[in-house]
JSON list of C-alpha atoms in Angstrom, two decimals:
[
{"chain": "A", "resi": 969, "resn": "MET", "atom": "CA", "xyz": [44.36, 81.85, 66.44]},
{"chain": "A", "resi": 970, "resn": "GLU", "atom": "CA", "xyz": [46.24, 84.91, 67.70]},
{"chain": "A", "resi": 971, "resn": "SER", "atom": "CA", "xyz": [46.00, 89.06, 66.74]},
{"chain": "A", "resi": 972, "resn": "CYS", "atom": "CA", "xyz": [47.72, 90.40, 64.22]},
{"chain": "A", "resi": 973, "resn": "ILE", "atom": "CA", "xyz": [46.41, 93.72, 65.93]},
{"chain": "A", "resi": 974, "resn": "SER", "atom": "CA", "xyz": [48.60, 95.53, 67.67]},
{"chain": "A", "resi": 975, "resn": "SER", "atom": "CA", "xyz": [48.57, 95.06, 72.32]},
{"chain": "A", "resi": 976, "resn": "GLY", "atom": "CA", "xyz": [48.40, 98.61, 72.52]},
{"chain": "A", "resi": 977, "resn": "SER", "atom": "CA", "xyz": [52.38, 99.33, 74.07]},
{"chain": "A", "resi": 978, "resn": "THR", "atom": "CA", "xyz": [52.06, 102.82, 73.98]},
{"chain": "A", "resi": 979, "resn": "GLY", "atom": "CA", "xyz": [55.87, 102.76, 76.37]},
{"chain": "A", "resi": 980, "resn": "GLU", "atom": "CA", "xyz": [58.36, 105.17, 75.56]},
{"chain": "A", "resi": 981, "resn": "GLY", "atom": "CA", "xyz": [60.73, 102.70, 73.41]},
{"chain": "A", "resi": 982, "resn": "SER", "atom": "CA", "xyz": [57.80, 101.16, 71.66]},
{"chain": "A", "resi": 983, "resn": "HIS", "atom": "CA", "xyz": [58.55, 100.16, 68.07]},
{"chain": "A", "resi": 984, "resn": "ASP", "atom": "CA", "xyz": [55.21, 100.08, 66.58]},
{"chain": "A", "resi": 985, "resn": "PHE", "atom": "CA", "xyz": [53.00, 102.60, 64.86]},
{"chain": "A", "resi": 986, "resn": "ALA", "atom": "CA", "xyz": [49.86, 102.11, 66.17]},
{"chain": "A", "resi": 987, "resn": "ARG", "atom": "CA", "xyz": [47.10, 104.62, 66.05]},
{"chain": "A", "resi": 988, "resn": "VAL", "atom": "CA", "xyz": [47.69, 105.92, 69.32]},
{"chain": "A", "resi": 989, "resn": "ARG", "atom": "CA", "xyz": [51.20, 106.96, 67.58]},
{"chain": "A", "resi": 990, "resn": "ARG", "atom": "CA", "xyz": [49.29, 108.93, 64.89]},
{"chain": "A", "resi": 991, "resn": "ILE", "atom": "CA", "xyz": [48.54, 111.78, 63.74]},
{"chain": "A", "resi": 992, "resn": "VAL", "atom": "CA", "xyz": [45.20, 111.30, 62.13]},
{"chain": "A", "resi": 993, "resn": "LYS", "atom": "CA", "xyz": [42.81, 114.10, 61.81]},
{"chain": "A", "resi": 994, "resn": "THR", "atom": "CA", "xyz": [42.84, 117.28, 59.72]},
{"chain": "A", "resi": 995, "resn": "ASP", "atom": "CA", "xyz": [42.79, 120.10, 62.30]},
{"chain": "A", "resi": 996, "resn": "GLU", "atom": "CA", "xyz": [45.64, 118.17, 64.61]},
{"chain": "A", "resi": 997, "resn": "PHE", "atom": "CA", "xyz": [47.55, 119.14, 61.72]},
{"chain": "A", "resi": 998, "resn": "SER", "atom": "CA", "xyz": [46.40, 121.81, 61.90]},
{"chain": "A", "resi": 999, "resn": "SER", "atom": "CA", "xyz": [47.24, 122.61, 65.51]},
{"chain": "A", "resi": 1000, "resn": "VAL", "atom": "CA", "xyz": [51.40, 121.95, 64.42]},
{"chain": "A", "resi": 1001, "resn": "PHE", "atom": "CA", "xyz": [51.81, 123.53, 61.08]},
{"chain": "A", "resi": 1002, "resn": "ARG", "atom": "CA", "xyz": [50.41, 126.72, 63.23]},
{"chain": "A", "resi": 1003, "resn": "LEU", "atom": "CA", "xyz": [53.36, 127.29, 64.56]},
{"chain": "A", "resi": 1004, "resn": "ARG", "atom": "CA", "xyz": [57.03, 127.63, 62.43]},
{"chain": "A", "resi": 1005, "resn": "PRO", "atom": "CA", "xyz": [58.84, 125.09, 60.80]},
{"chain": "A", "resi": 1006, "resn": "ALA", "atom": "CA", "xyz": [61.08, 123.03, 64.07]},
{"chain": "A", "resi": 1007, "resn": "GLN", "atom": "CA", "xyz": [63.45, 122.67, 61.50]},
{"chain": "A", "resi": 1008, "resn": "LYS", "atom": "CA", "xyz": [64.62, 122.15, 57.45]},
{"chain": "A", "resi": 1009, "resn": "THR", "atom": "CA", "xyz": [67.33, 120.04, 55.39]},
{"chain": "A", "resi": 1010, "resn": "ALA", "atom": "CA", "xyz": [66.89, 119.55, 51.22]},
{"chain": "A", "resi": 1011, "resn": "HIS", "atom": "CA", "xyz": [64.23, 117.81, 50.63]},
{"chain": "A", "resi": 1012, "resn": "PHE", "atom": "CA", "xyz": [62.03, 117.97, 53.99]},
{"chain": "A", "resi": 1013, "resn": "VAL", "atom": "CA", "xyz": [60.35, 120.61, 56.68]},
{"chain": "A", "resi": 1014, "resn": "LEU", "atom": "CA", "xyz": [59.70, 119.23, 60.37]},
{"chain": "A", "resi": 1015, "resn": "TYR", "atom": "CA", "xyz": [57.12, 121.02, 62.65]},
{"chain": "A", "resi": 1016, "resn": "THR", "atom": "CA", "xyz": [56.53, 119.74, 66.30]},
{"chain": "A", "resi": 1017, "resn": "ARG", "atom": "CA", "xyz": [54.04, 121.04, 68.93]},
{"chain": "A", "resi": 1018, "resn": "LEU", "atom": "CA", "xyz": [54.82, 119.54, 72.94]},
{"chain": "A", "resi": 1019, "resn": "ASN", "atom": "CA", "xyz": [51.58, 117.23, 73.40]},
{"chain": "A", "resi": 1020, "resn": "GLN", "atom": "CA", "xyz": [49.96, 116.48, 76.29]},
{"chain": "A", "resi": 1021, "resn": "LEU", "atom": "CA", "xyz": [50.31, 112.38, 75.63]},
{"chain": "A", "resi": 1022, "resn": "PRO", "atom": "CA", "xyz": [52.59, 109.82, 77.67]},
{"chain": "A", "resi": 1023, "resn": "HIS", "atom": "CA", "xyz": [54.50, 108.99, 74.31]},
{"chain": "A", "resi": 1024, "resn": "ALA", "atom": "CA", "xyz": [55.46, 111.66, 70.31]},
{"chain": "A", "resi": 1025, "resn": "ARG", "atom": "CA", "xyz": [52.74, 110.63, 67.96]},
{"chain": "A", "resi": 1026, "resn": "LEU", "atom": "CA", "xyz": [53.87, 110.86, 64.19]},
{"chain": "A", "resi": 1027, "resn": "GLY", "atom": "CA", "xyz": [52.19, 113.44, 60.21]},
{"chain": "A", "resi": 1028, "resn": "VAL", "atom": "CA", "xyz": [53.87, 112.47, 57.44]},
{"chain": "A", "resi": 1029, "resn": "VAL", "atom": "CA", "xyz": [52.62, 115.21, 54.33]},
{"chain": "A", "resi": 1030, "resn": "VAL", "atom": "CA", "xyz": [54.04, 113.30, 50.72]},
{"chain": "A", "resi": 1031, "resn": "ALA", "atom": "CA", "xyz": [52.56, 115.87, 47.89]},
{"chain": "A", "resi": 1032, "resn": "LYS", "atom": "CA", "xyz": [52.47, 114.30, 44.95]},
{"chain": "A", "resi": 1033, "resn": "ARG", "atom": "CA", "xyz": [53.07, 117.16, 42.70]},
{"chain": "A", "resi": 1034, "resn": "PHE", "atom": "CA", "xyz": [56.92, 116.59, 44.72]},
{"chain": "A", "resi": 1035, "resn": "ALA", "atom": "CA", "xyz": [56.42, 113.12, 44.39]},
{"chain": "A", "resi": 1036, "resn": "PRO", "atom": "CA", "xyz": [54.93, 112.21, 41.20]},
{"chain": "A", "resi": 1037, "resn": "ARG", "atom": "CA", "xyz": [54.96, 108.53, 41.81]},
{"chain": "A", "resi": 1038, "resn": "ALA", "atom": "CA", "xyz": [53.28, 106.30, 44.33]},
{"chain": "A", "resi": 1039, "resn": "VAL", "atom": "CA", "xyz": [55.75, 103.79, 44.86]},
{"chain": "A", "resi": 1040, "resn": "THR", "atom": "CA", "xyz": [58.08, 106.74, 45.45]},
{"chain": "A", "resi": 1041, "resn": "ARG", "atom": "CA", "xyz": [54.98, 108.60, 48.46]},
{"chain": "A", "resi": 1042, "resn": "ASN", "atom": "CA", "xyz": [54.75, 105.08, 49.95]},
{"chain": "A", "resi": 1043, "resn": "THR", "atom": "CA", "xyz": [58.85, 104.74, 50.20]},
{"chain": "A", "resi": 1044, "resn": "ILE", "atom": "CA", "xyz": [59.02, 108.36, 51.85]},
{"chain": "A", "resi": 1045, "resn": "LYS", "atom": "CA", "xyz": [56.64, 107.25, 54.12]},
{"chain": "A", "resi": 1046, "resn": "ARG", "atom": "CA", "xyz": [57.24, 104.17, 55.18]},
{"chain": "A", "resi": 1047, "resn": "VAL", "atom": "CA", "xyz": [61.77, 104.90, 55.63]},
{"chain": "A", "resi": 1048, "resn": "THR", "atom": "CA", "xyz": [60.36, 108.22, 57.53]},
{"chain": "A", "resi": 1049, "resn": "ARG", "atom": "CA", "xyz": [57.80, 105.93, 59.82]},
{"chain": "A", "resi": 1050, "resn": "GLU", "atom": "CA", "xyz": [60.65, 103.21, 60.64]},
{"chain": "A", "resi": 1051, "resn": "LEU", "atom": "CA", "xyz": [62.22, 106.12, 61.71]},
{"chain": "A", "resi": 1052, "resn": "PHE", "atom": "CA", "xyz": [60.53, 107.58, 63.37]},
{"chain": "A", "resi": 1053, "resn": "ARG", "atom": "CA", "xyz": [59.71, 104.39, 65.76]},
{"chain": "A", "resi": 1054, "resn": "VAL", "atom": "CA", "xyz": [63.20, 103.57, 66.48]},
{"chain": "A", "resi": 1055, "resn": "THR", "atom": "CA", "xyz": [64.64, 107.15, 67.55]},
{"chain": "A", "resi": 1056, "resn": "GLY", "atom": "CA", "xyz": [63.62, 107.81, 70.92]},
{"chain": "A", "resi": 1057, "resn": "LEU", "atom": "CA", "xyz": [61.56, 111.28, 70.74]},
{"chain": "A", "resi": 1058, "resn": "PRO", "atom": "CA", "xyz": [60.51, 113.61, 73.59]},
{"chain": "A", "resi": 1059, "resn": "ALA", "atom": "CA", "xyz": [56.14, 113.96, 74.35]},
{"chain": "A", "resi": 1060, "resn": "ILE", "atom": "CA", "xyz": [55.81, 116.45, 70.86]},
{"chain": "A", "resi": 1061, "resn": "ASP", "atom": "CA", "xyz": [53.25, 115.76, 68.08]},
{"chain": "A", "resi": 1062, "resn": "CYS", "atom": "CA", "xyz": [55.75, 115.46, 64.41]},
{"chain": "A", "resi": 1063, "resn": "VAL", "atom": "CA", "xyz": [54.69, 116.35, 61.06]},
{"chain": "A", "resi": 1064, "resn": "VAL", "atom": "CA", "xyz": [57.24, 115.50, 58.46]},
{"chain": "A", "resi": 1065, "resn": "ARG", "atom": "CA", "xyz": [56.44, 117.37, 55.01]},
{"chain": "A", "resi": 1066, "resn": "LEU", "atom": "CA", "xyz": [57.84, 117.00, 51.84]},
{"chain": "A", "resi": 1067, "resn": "ALA", "atom": "CA", "xyz": [59.02, 120.02, 50.29]},
{"chain": "A", "resi": 1068, "resn": "LYS", "atom": "CA", "xyz": [61.35, 119.56, 47.55]},
{"chain": "A", "resi": 1069, "resn": "PRO", "atom": "CA", "xyz": [61.05, 117.58, 44.52]},
{"chain": "A", "resi": 1070, "resn": "VAL", "atom": "CA", "xyz": [63.45, 114.28, 45.16]},
{"chain": "A", "resi": 1071, "resn": "ASN", "atom": "CA", "xyz": [62.70, 113.06, 41.36]},
{"chain": "A", "resi": 1072, "resn": "SER", "atom": "CA", "xyz": [60.66, 113.13, 38.51]},
{"chain": "A", "resi": 1073, "resn": "LYS", "atom": "CA", "xyz": [58.56, 110.84, 36.57]},
{"chain": "A", "resi": 1074, "resn": "ASP", "atom": "CA", "xyz": [61.27, 109.80, 33.95]},
{"chain": "A", "resi": 1075, "resn": "GLY", "atom": "CA", "xyz": [64.15, 108.21, 36.48]},
{"chain": "A", "resi": 1076, "resn": "PRO", "atom": "CA", "xyz": [63.45, 104.83, 37.66]},
{"chain": "A", "resi": 1077, "resn": "ALA", "atom": "CA", "xyz": [60.12, 105.50, 40.65]},
{"chain": "A", "resi": 1078, "resn": "THR", "atom": "CA", "xyz": [62.76, 104.78, 43.79]},
{"chain": "A", "resi": 1079, "resn": "THR", "atom": "CA", "xyz": [66.69, 103.46, 44.38]},
{"chain": "A", "resi": 1080, "resn": "ALA", "atom": "CA", "xyz": [68.59, 102.50, 47.00]},
{"chain": "A", "resi": 1081, "resn": "LYS", "atom": "CA", "xyz": [70.78, 106.12, 46.75]},
{"chain": "A", "resi": 1082, "resn": "LEU", "atom": "CA", "xyz": [67.51, 107.95, 47.73]},
{"chain": "A", "resi": 1083, "resn": "LYS", "atom": "CA", "xyz": [66.65, 105.54, 49.92]},
{"chain": "A", "resi": 1084, "resn": "ALA", "atom": "CA", "xyz": [70.21, 106.27, 51.16]},
{"chain": "A", "resi": 1085, "resn": "ALA", "atom": "CA", "xyz": [69.91, 109.87, 51.18]},
{"chain": "A", "resi": 1086, "resn": "LEU", "atom": "CA", "xyz": [65.95, 110.01, 53.42]},
{"chain": "A", "resi": 1087, "resn": "ARG", "atom": "CA", "xyz": [67.69, 108.40, 56.17]},
{"chain": "A", "resi": 1088, "resn": "VAL", "atom": "CA", "xyz": [70.42, 110.26, 56.21]},
{"chain": "A", "resi": 1089, "resn": "GLU", "atom": "CA", "xyz": [68.10, 113.14, 56.06]},
{"chain": "A", "resi": 1090, "resn": "LEU", "atom": "CA", "xyz": [64.95, 111.92, 59.02]},
{"chain": "A", "resi": 1091, "resn": "ALA", "atom": "CA", "xyz": [67.40, 110.30, 60.91]},
{"chain": "A", "resi": 1092, "resn": "ARG", "atom": "CA", "xyz": [68.27, 114.15, 61.01]},
{"chain": "A", "resi": 1093, "resn": "LEU", "atom": "CA", "xyz": [65.81, 115.54, 61.39]},
{"chain": "A", "resi": 1094, "resn": "PHE", "atom": "CA", "xyz": [64.53, 113.43, 64.46]},
{"chain": "A", "resi": 1095, "resn": "ALA", "atom": "CA", "xyz": [67.27, 113.07, 66.33]},
{"chain": "A", "resi": 1096, "resn": "SER", "atom": "CA", "xyz": [67.48, 116.77, 66.76]},
{"chain": "A", "resi": 1097, "resn": "GLN", "atom": "CA", "xyz": [64.33, 116.57, 68.01]},
{"chain": "A", "resi": 1098, "resn": "ALA", "atom": "CA", "xyz": [65.72, 113.83, 70.75]},
{"chain": "A", "resi": 1099, "resn": "LYS", "atom": "CA", "xyz": [68.41, 115.90, 71.55]},
{"chain": "A", "resi": 1100, "resn": "GLN", "atom": "CA", "xyz": [65.88, 118.54, 72.07]},
{"chain": "A", "resi": 1101, "resn": "GLY", "atom": "CA", "xyz": [63.81, 117.00, 74.35]},
{"chain": "A", "resi": 1102, "resn": "GLN", "atom": "CA", "xyz": [66.62, 115.82, 76.62]},
{"chain": "A", "resi": 1103, "resn": "GLY", "atom": "CA", "xyz": [67.94, 119.10, 76.94]},
{"chain": "A", "resi": 1104, "resn": "ARG", "atom": "CA", "xyz": [64.20, 120.29, 78.06]},
{"chain": "A", "resi": 1105, "resn": "ALA", "atom": "CA", "xyz": [63.57, 117.36, 80.35]},
{"chain": "A", "resi": 1106, "resn": "ALA", "atom": "CA", "xyz": [67.29, 118.25, 81.51]},
{"chain": "A", "resi": 1107, "resn": "SER", "atom": "CA", "xyz": [65.88, 121.87, 82.25]},
{"chain": "A", "resi": 1108, "resn": "THR", "atom": "CA", "xyz": [62.82, 120.68, 83.95]},
{"chain": "A", "resi": 1109, "resn": "PRO", "atom": "CA", "xyz": [61.59, 121.13, 87.72]},
{"chain": "A", "resi": 1110, "resn": "ALA", "atom": "CA", "xyz": [60.28, 117.93, 89.03]},
{"chain": "A", "resi": 1111, "resn": "PRO", "atom": "CA", "xyz": [56.71, 118.65, 90.28]},
{"chain": "A", "resi": 1112, "resn": "ALA", "atom": "CA", "xyz": [56.37, 119.25, 93.43]},
{"chain": "A", "resi": 1113, "resn": "PRO", "atom": "CA", "xyz": [55.51, 116.60, 96.50]},
{"chain": "A", "resi": 1114, "resn": "VAL", "atom": "CA", "xyz": [51.25, 118.31, 97.19]},
{"chain": "A", "resi": 1115, "resn": "PRO", "atom": "CA", "xyz": [50.93, 118.66, 101.01]},
{"chain": "A", "resi": 1116, "resn": "VAL", "atom": "CA", "xyz": [47.98, 116.83, 102.44]},
{"chain": "A", "resi": 1117, "resn": "PRO", "atom": "CA", "xyz": [46.43, 118.68, 105.22]},
{"chain": "A", "resi": 1118, "resn": "PRO", "atom": "CA", "xyz": [47.31, 117.35, 108.47]},
{"chain": "A", "resi": 1119, "resn": "ASN", "atom": "CA", "xyz": [43.03, 117.19, 109.98]},
{"chain": "A", "resi": 1120, "resn": "VAL", "atom": "CA", "xyz": [42.32, 114.52, 106.96]},
{"chain": "A", "resi": 1121, "resn": "GLU", "atom": "CA", "xyz": [43.20, 111.18, 106.39]},
{"chain": "A", "resi": 1122, "resn": "PRO", "atom": "CA", "xyz": [44.80, 109.09, 104.16]},
{"chain": "A", "resi": 1123, "resn": "GLY", "atom": "CA", "xyz": [41.89, 107.39, 101.93]},
{"chain": "A", "resi": 1124, "resn": "ALA", "atom": "CA", "xyz": [39.05, 109.34, 103.96]},
{"chain": "A", "resi": 1125, "resn": "PRO", "atom": "CA", "xyz": [35.37, 110.18, 101.66]}
]
């Protein structure tokens, strides 16, 4: 029987959402929140911080006071993770936080219109970071090769 566990691929074009691609610890969230927001939209705030990993990581914060129904909160998280997976982001930690109410308890929990609006907002946030990452990569010079002293043979202890 084959395992349902992800193969652990953490490559740049990977479409998985394994644990290594998530921000899960409180201190990791705090270290990203300490920085000022990278971008804001009508409902979301995006916080980013460079990391030393070969891939981007995502954290999602959806407060009950802004999305009172669990169905709505789960939809927001699902759409956010989906767009994060398909957007080629540089090695950064991203925290997406819902900052304004998206609906009330009176109306339906989710609608196709709400999902489409969320996708547009979140795609705009992630696309801006992907563009900034490409600009950073182009402006960062390649590391200089480390010179080897002439009297040391490669592989010698």
